[in-house]
Coordinates of C-alpha atoms in Angstrom, one line a residue:
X1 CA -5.9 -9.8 3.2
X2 CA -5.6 -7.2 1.8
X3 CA -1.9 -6.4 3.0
X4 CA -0.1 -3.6 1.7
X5 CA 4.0 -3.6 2.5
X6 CA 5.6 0.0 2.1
X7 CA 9.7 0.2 2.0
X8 CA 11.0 3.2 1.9
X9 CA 14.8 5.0 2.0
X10 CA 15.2 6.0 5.4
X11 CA 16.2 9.6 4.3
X12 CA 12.5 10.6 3.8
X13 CA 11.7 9.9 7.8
X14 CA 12.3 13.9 8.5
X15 CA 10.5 15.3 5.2
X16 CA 7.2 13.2 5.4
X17 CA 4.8 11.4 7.6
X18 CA 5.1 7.6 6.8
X19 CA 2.3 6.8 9.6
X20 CA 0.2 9.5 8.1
X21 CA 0.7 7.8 4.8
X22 CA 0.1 4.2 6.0
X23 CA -3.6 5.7 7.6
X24 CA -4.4 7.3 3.7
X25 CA -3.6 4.6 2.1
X26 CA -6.0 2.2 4.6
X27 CA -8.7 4.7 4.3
X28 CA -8.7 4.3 0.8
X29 CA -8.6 0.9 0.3
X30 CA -11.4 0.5 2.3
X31 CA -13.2 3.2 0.3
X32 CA -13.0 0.8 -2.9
X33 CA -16.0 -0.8 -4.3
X34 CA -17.0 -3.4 -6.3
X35 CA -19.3 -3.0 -9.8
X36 CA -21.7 -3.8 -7.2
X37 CA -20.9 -1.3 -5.1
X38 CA -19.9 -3.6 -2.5
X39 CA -16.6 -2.9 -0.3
X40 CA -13.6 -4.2 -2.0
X41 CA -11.7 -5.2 1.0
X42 CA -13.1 -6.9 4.4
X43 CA -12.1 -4.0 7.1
X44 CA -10.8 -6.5 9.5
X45 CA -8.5 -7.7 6.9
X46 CA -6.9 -4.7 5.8
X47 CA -3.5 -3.9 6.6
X48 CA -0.5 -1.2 6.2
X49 CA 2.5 -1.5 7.6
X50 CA 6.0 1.1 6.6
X51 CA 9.2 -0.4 6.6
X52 CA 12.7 1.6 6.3
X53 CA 15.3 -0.2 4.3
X54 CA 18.3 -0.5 6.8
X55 CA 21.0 -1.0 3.7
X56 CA 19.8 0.7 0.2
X57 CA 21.2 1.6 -3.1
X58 CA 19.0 4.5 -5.5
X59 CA 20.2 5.3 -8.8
X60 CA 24.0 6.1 -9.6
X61 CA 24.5 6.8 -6.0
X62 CA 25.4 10.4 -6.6
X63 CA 22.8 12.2 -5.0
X64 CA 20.6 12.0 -2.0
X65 CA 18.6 9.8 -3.9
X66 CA 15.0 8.3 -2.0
X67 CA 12.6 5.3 -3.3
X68 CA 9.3 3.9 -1.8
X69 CA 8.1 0.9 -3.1
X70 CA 4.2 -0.2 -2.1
X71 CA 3.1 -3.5 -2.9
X72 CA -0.3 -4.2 -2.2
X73 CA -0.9 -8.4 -1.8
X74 CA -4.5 -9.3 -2.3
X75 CA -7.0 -12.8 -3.0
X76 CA -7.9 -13.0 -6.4
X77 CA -11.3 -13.1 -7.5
X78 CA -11.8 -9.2 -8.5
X79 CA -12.3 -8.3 -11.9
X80 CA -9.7 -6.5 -13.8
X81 CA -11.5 -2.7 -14.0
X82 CA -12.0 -3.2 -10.2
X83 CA -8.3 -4.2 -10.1
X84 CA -7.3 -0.9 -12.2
X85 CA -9.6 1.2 -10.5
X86 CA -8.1 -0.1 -6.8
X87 CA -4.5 0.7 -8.5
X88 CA -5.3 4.1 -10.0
X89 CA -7.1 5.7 -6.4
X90 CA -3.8 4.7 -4.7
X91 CA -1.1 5.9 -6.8
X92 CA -3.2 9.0 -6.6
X93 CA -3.1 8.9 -3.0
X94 CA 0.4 7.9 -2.9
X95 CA 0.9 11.1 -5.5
X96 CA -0.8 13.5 -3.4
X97 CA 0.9 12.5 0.0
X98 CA 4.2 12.5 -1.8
X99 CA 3.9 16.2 -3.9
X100 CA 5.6 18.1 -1.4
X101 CA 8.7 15.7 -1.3
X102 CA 9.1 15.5 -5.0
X103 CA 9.1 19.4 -5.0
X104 CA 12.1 19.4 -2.6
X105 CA 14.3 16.1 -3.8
X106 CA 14.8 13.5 -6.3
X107 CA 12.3 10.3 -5.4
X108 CA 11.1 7.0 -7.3
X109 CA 7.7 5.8 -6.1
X110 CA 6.6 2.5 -7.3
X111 CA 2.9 0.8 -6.7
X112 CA 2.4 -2.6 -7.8
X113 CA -0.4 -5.1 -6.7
X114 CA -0.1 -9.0 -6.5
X115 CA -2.5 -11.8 -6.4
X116 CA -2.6 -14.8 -4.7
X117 CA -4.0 -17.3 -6.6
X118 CA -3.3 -21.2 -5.6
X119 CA -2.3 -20.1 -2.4
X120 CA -0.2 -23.6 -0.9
X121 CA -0.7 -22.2 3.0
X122 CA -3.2 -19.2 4.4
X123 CA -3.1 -19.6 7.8
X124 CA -5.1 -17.2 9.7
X125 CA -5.8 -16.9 13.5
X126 CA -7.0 -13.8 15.6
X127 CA -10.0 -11.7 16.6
X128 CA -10.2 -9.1 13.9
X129 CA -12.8 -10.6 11.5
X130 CA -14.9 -10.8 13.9
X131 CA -15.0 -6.9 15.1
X132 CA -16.2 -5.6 12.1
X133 CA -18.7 -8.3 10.6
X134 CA -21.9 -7.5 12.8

């Protein structure tokens, strides 16, 4: 962890770079530190990955109406200005990559972050840890 899950109305795909938008937002959760100044999120662990939403509804349904909804899923144990801090650089990423669209179309953006406390099952298994912790 951290994971971040983006959906998104398919009727953005022409208008905006969703694999651009997936690199900024890794790039800046691994820019986030601690009070301690100590990375945030293990490298190896984070993850972004852009979904389309096959079937969608937006709205009244009059217009040519888009959404994207981020939810970013992370362990708990982070304090709750490093928790506000993480929030506020990536709805300002989020704002800046999405600027250009908003001037050209109605779209809803929505950025929420979960923790996982008591997690009943976190099964892990791969190489990736491993890469990055030398």
């Amino acid at each position: 962890m951290p994971h971040l899950v983006i959906l998104y109305t398919p009727n953005i795909e022409l208008q905006t770079d969703m694999t651009a938008l997936c690199r900024t937002m890794a790039d800046a959760m691994l820019e986030q530190r601690d009070d301690e100044g100590r990375q945030v999120f293990p490298t190896g662990g984070t993850r972004v990955l852009a979904f389309p939403a096959a079937h969608y509804a937006v709205a009244d349904g009059k217009g040519d109406y888009a959404f994207v909804y981020l939810n970013v899923r992370m362990a708990s144990g982070r304090t709750e200005a490093v928790k506000k801090r993480i929030g506020d650089a990536l709805l300002a990423k989020v704002k800046q990559h999405f600027e250009p669209l908003v001037a050209q179309r109605h779209i809803g953006t929505t950025l929420q972050i979960d923790e996982a406390p008591d997690q009943v099952y976190d099964g892990k298994y791969g190489n990736l840890h491993p890469l990055f912790n030398k």
